[in-house]
mmCIF file of C-alpha atoms in Angstrom:
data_model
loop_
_atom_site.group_PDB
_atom_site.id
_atom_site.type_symbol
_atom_site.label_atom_id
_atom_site.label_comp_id
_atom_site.label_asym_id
_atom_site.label_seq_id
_atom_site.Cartn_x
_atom_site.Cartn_y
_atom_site.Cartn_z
ATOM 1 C CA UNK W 1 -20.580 80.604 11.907
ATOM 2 C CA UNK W 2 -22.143 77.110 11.838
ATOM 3 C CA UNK W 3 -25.015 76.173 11.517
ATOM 4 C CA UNK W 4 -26.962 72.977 11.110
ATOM 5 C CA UNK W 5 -30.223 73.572 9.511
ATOM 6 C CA UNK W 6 -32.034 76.284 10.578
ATOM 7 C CA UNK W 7 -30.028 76.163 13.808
ATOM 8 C CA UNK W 8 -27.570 78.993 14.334
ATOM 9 C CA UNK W 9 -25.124 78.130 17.002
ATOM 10 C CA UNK W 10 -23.864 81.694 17.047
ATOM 11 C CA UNK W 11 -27.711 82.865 17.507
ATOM 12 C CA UNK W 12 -28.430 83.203 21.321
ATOM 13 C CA UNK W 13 -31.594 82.294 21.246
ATOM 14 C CA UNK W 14 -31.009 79.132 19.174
ATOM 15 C CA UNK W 15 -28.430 78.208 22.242
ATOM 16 C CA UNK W 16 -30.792 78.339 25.067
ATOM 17 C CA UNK W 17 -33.387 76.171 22.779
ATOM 18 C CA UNK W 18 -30.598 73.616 22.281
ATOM 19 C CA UNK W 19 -30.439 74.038 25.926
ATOM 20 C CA UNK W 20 -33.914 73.781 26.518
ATOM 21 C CA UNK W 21 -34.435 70.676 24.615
ATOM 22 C CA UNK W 22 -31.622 68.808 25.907
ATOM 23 C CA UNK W 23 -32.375 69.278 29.316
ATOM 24 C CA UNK W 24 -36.300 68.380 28.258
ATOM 25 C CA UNK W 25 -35.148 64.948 26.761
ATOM 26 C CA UNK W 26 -32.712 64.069 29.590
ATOM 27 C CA UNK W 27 -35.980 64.500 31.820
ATOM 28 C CA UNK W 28 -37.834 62.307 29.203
ATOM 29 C CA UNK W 29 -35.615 59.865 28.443
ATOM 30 C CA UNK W 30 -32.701 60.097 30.702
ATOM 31 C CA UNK W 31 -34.469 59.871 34.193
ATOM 32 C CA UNK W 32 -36.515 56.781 33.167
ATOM 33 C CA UNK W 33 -33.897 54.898 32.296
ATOM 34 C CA UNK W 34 -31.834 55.769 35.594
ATOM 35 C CA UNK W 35 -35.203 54.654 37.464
ATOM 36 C CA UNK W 36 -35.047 51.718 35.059
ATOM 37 C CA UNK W 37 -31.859 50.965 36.464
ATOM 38 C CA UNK W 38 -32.390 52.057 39.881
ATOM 39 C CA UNK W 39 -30.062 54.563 39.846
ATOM 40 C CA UNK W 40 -32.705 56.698 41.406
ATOM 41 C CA UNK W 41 -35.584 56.729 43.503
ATOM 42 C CA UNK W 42 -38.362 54.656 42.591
ATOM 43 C CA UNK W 43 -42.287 55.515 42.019
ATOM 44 C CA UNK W 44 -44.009 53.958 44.962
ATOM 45 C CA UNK W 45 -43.644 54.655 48.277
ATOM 46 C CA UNK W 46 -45.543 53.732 51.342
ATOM 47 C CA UNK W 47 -47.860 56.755 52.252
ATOM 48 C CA UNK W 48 -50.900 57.299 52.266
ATOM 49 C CA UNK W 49 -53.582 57.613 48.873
ATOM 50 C CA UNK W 50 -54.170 61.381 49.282
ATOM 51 C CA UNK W 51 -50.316 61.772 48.799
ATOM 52 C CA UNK W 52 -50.160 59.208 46.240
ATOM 53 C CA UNK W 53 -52.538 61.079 44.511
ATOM 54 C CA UNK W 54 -50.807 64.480 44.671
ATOM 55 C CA UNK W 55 -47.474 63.086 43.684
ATOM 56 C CA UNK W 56 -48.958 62.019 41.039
ATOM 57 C CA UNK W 57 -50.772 65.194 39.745
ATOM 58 C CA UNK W 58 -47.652 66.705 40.378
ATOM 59 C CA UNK W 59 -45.472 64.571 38.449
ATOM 60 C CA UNK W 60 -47.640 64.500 35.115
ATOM 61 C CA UNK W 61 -48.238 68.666 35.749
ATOM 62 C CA UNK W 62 -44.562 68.495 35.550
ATOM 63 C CA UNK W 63 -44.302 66.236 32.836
ATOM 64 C CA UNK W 64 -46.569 68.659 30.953
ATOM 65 C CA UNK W 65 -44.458 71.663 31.616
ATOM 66 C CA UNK W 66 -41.495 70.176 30.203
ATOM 67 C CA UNK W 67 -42.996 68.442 27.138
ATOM 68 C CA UNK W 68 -45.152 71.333 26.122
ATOM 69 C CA UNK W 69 -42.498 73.956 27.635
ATOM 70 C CA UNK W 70 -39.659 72.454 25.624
ATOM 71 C CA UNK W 71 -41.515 72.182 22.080
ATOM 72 C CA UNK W 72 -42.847 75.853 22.374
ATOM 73 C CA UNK W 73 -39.618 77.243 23.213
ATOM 74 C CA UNK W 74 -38.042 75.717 20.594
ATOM 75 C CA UNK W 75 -40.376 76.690 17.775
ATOM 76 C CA UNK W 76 -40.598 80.290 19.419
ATOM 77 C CA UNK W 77 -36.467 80.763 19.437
ATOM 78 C CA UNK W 78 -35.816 79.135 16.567
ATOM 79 C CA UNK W 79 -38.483 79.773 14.520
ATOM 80 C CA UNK W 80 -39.582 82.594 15.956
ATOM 81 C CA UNK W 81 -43.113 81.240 15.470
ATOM 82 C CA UNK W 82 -46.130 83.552 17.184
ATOM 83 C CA UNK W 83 -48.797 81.693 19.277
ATOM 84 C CA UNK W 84 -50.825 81.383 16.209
ATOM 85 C CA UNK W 85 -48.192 80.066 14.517
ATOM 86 C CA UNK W 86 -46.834 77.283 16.925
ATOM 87 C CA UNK W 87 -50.454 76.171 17.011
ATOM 88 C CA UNK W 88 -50.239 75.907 13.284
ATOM 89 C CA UNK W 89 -47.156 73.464 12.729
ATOM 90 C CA UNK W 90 -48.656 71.185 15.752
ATOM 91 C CA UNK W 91 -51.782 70.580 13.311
ATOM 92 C CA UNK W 92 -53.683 72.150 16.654
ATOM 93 C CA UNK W 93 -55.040 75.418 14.561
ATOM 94 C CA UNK W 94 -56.515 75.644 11.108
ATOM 95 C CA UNK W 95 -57.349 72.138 10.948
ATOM 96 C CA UNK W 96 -60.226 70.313 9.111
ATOM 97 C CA UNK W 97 -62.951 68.145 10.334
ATOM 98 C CA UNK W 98 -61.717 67.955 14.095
ATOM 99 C CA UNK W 99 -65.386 66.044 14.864
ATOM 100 C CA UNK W 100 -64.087 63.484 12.631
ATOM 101 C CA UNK W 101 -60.838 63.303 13.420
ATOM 102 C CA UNK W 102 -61.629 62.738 16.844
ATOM 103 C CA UNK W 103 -63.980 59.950 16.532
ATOM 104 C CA UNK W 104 -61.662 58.296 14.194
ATOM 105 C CA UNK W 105 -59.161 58.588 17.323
ATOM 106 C CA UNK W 106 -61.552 56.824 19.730
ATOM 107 C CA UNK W 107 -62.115 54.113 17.100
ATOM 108 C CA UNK W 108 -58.485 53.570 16.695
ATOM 109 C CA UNK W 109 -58.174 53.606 20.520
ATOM 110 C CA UNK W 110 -60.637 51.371 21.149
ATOM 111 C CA UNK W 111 -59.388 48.748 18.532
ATOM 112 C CA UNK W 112 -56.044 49.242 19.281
ATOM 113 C CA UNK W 113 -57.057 48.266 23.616
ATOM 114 C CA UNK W 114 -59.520 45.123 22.098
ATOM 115 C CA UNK W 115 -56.727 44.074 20.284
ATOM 116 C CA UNK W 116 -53.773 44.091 22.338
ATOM 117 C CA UNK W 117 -56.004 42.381 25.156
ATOM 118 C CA UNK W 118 -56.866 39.729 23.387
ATOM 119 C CA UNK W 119 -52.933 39.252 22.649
ATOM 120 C CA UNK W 120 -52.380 39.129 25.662
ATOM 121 C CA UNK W 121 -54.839 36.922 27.028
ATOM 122 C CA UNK W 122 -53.880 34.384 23.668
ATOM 123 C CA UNK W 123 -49.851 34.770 25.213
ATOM 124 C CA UNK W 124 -51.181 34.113 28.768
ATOM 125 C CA UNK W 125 -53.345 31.332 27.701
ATOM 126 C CA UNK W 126 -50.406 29.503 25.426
ATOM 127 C CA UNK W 127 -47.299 30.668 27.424
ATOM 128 C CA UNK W 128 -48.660 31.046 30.812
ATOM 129 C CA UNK W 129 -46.548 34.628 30.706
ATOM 130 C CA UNK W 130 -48.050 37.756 32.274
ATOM 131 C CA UNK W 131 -47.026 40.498 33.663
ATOM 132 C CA UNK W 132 -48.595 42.870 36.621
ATOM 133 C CA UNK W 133 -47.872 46.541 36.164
ATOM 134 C CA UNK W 134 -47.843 47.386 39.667
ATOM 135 C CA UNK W 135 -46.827 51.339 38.552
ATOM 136 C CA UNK W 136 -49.762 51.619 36.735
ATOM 137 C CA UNK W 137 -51.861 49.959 39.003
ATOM 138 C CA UNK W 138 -50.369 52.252 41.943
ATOM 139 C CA UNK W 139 -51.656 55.000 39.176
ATOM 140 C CA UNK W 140 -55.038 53.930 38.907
ATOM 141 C CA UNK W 141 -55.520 53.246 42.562
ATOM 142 C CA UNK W 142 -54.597 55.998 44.219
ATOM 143 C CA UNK W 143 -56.488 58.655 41.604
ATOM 144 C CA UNK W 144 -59.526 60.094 42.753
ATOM 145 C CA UNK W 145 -62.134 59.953 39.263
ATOM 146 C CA UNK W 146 -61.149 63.829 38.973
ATOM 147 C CA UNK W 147 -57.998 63.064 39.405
ATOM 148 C CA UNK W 148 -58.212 60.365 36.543
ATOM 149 C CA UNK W 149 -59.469 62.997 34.299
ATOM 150 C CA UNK W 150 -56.704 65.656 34.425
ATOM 151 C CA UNK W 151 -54.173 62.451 34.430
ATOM 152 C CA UNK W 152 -56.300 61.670 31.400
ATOM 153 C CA UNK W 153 -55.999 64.662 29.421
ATOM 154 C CA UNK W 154 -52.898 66.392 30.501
ATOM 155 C CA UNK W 155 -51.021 63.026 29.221
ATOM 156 C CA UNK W 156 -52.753 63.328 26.229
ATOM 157 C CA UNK W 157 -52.012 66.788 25.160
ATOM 158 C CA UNK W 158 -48.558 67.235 26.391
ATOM 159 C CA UNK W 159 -47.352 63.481 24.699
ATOM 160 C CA UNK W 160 -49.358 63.824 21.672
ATOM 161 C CA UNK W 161 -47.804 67.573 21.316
ATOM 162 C CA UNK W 162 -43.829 66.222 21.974
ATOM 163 C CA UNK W 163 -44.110 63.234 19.765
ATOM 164 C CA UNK W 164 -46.860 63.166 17.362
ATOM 165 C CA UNK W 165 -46.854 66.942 16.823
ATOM 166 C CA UNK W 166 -43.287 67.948 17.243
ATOM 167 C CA UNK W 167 -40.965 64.670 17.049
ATOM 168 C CA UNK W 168 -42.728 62.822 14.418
ATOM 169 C CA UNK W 169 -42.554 66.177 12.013
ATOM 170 C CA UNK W 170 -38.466 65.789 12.615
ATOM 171 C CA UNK W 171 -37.645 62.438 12.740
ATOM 172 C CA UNK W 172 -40.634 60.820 10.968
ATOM 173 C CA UNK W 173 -42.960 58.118 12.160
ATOM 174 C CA UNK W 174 -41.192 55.066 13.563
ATOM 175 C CA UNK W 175 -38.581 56.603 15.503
ATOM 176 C CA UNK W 176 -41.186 58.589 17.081
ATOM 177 C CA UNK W 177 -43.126 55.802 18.063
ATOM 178 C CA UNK W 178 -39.618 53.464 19.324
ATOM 179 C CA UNK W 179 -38.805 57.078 21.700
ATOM 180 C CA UNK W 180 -42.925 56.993 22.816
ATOM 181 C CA UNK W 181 -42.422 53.244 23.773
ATOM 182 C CA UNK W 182 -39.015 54.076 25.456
ATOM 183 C CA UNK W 183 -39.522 56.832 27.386
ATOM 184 C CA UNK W 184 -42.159 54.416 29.486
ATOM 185 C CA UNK W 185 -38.948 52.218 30.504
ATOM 186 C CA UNK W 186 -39.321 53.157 33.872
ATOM 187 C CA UNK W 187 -42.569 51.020 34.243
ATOM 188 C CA UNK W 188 -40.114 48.180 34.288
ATOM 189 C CA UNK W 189 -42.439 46.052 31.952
ATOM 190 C CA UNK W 190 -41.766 44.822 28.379
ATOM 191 C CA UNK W 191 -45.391 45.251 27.593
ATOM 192 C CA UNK W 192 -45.559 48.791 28.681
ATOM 193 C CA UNK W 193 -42.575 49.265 26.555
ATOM 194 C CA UNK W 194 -44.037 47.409 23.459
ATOM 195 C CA UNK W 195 -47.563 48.923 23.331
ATOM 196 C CA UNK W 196 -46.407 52.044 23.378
ATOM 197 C CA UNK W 197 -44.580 51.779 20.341
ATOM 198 C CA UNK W 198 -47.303 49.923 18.671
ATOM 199 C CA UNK W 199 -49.594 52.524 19.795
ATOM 200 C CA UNK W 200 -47.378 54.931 18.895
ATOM 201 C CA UNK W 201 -47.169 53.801 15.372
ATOM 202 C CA UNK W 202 -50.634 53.834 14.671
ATOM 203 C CA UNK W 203 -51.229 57.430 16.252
ATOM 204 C CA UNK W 204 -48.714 58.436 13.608
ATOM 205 C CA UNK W 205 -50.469 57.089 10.974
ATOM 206 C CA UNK W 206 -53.449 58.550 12.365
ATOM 207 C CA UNK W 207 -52.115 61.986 12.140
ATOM 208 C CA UNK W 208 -50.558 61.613 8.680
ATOM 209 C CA UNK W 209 -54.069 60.585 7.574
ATOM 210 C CA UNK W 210 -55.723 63.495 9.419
ATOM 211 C CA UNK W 211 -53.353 66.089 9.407
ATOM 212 C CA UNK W 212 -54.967 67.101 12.842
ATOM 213 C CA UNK W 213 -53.355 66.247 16.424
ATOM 214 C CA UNK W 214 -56.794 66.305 17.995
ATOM 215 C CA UNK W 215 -56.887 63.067 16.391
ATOM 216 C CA UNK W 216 -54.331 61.588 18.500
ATOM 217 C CA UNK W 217 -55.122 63.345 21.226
ATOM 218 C CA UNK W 218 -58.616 62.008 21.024
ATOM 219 C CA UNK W 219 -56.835 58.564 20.781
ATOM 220 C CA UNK W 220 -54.521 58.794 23.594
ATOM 221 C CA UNK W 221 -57.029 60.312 25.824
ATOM 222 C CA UNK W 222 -60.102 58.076 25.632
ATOM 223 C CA UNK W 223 -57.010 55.024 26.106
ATOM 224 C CA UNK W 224 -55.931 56.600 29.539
ATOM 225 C CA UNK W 225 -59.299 57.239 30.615
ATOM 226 C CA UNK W 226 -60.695 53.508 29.695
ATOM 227 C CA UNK W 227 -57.520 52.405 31.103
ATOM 228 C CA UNK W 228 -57.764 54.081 34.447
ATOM 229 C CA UNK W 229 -61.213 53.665 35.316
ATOM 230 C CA UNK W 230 -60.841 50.027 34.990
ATOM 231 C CA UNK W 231 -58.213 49.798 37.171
ATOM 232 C CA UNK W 232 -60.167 51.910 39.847
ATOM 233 C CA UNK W 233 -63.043 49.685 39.640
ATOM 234 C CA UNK W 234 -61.968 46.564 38.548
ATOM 235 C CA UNK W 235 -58.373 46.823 40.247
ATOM 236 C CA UNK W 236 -56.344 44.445 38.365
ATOM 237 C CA UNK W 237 -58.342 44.640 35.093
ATOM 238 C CA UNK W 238 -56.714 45.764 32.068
ATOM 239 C CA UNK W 239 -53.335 46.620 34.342
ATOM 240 C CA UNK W 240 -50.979 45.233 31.747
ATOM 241 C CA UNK W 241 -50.633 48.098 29.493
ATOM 242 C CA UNK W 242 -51.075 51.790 30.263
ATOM 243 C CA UNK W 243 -49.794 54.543 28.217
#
């Protein structure tokens, strides 16, 4: 019988978590770059903002249930890890200092947005290149500010869970972070793929310093949120990057 780490591939239940995950990272990785290379529908479509907003609550819900779906299946079949348990190895129970952790994640947010603007603006002001993320913008727009808060936090916990708390524990840090940056191909911007895996690389540092994913979470939350309500008020403000 084979077997490839703690995976059993004559274990049923270590089949259907294979099965599970591939299917999760064809949906995370696979669709965006079909939509990258319009191989599929695209994003925006005229209709009107109450049913831009629901597609898009829809569409992150959905993205939630796979992300969060795929890791706890895995570490339940596999593992056969209890709630407690799962919580446990995603640095989400029994943690330390979570107060602290979580302002150090707002810091790091915050520094991390400062700084890539003024990169930005320096490129734009030398080079003359910039770039309008009309997806994110289309995003922002059509959220109402309740709307911007479950975008907000759902993004948060179900990315910071799939590759801070699961990915990052397999693979280690930078591949993590290139797969965060990648899997936001379908934004069709170089900057919303670069960010990413900037940001990306310093929420994994972030963890490995405070061994607790409220950190990130913290992190990736207050950047959405920031990120978002600029765009509602200011429109075009801060449009380049949103992760």
């Amino acid at each position: 019988m084979k077997t490839f780490g703690v995976v059993n591939l004559g274990n049923p239940r270590h089949i259907l978590a294979i099965i599970t995950m591939a299917m999760a990272f064809f949906y995370i990785f696979g669709l965006p770059v079909l939509n990258f290379l319009h191989l599929i529908g695209g994003s925006i479509s005229p209709v009107g903002r109450a049913d831009h907003e629901t597609k898009v609550l829809f569409q992150i819900s959905l993205n939630t249930l796979v992300m969060i779906g795929s890791v706890f299946s895995w570490l339940k079949l596999v593992h056969n890890y209890n709630l407690n348990a799962i919580l446990g190895s995603l640095k989400l129970k029994d943690v330390k200092n979570t107060h602290v952790a979580m302002v150090y994640g707002v810091s790091a947010s915050l520094f991390f947005m400062i700084g890539m603007y003024m990169i930005l603006s320096l490129v734009y002001i030398l080079t003359g290149f910039k770039q309008e993320n009309r997806l994110a913008l289309w995003i922002g727009e059509s959220l109402s500010w309740v709307g911007i808060i479950i975008v907000s936090v759902l993004a948060a916990f179900s990315e910071e869970i799939f590759f801070r708390g699961y990915l990052q524990e397999r693979i280690g840090l930078f591949p993590a972070a290139f797969l965060f940056g990648f899997a936001h191909i379908s934004y069709q911007n170089i900057v919303q793929v670069v960010a990413p895996i900037v940001f990306g690389i310093i929420l994994g540092v972030l963890l490995i310093k405070t061994k607790n994913l409220y950190s990130t979470i913290s992190a990736h939350f207050s950047f959405n949120l920031i990120q978002l309500t600029f765009i509602k008020i200011v429109t075009a403000a801060f449009s380049s990057i949103f992760i």
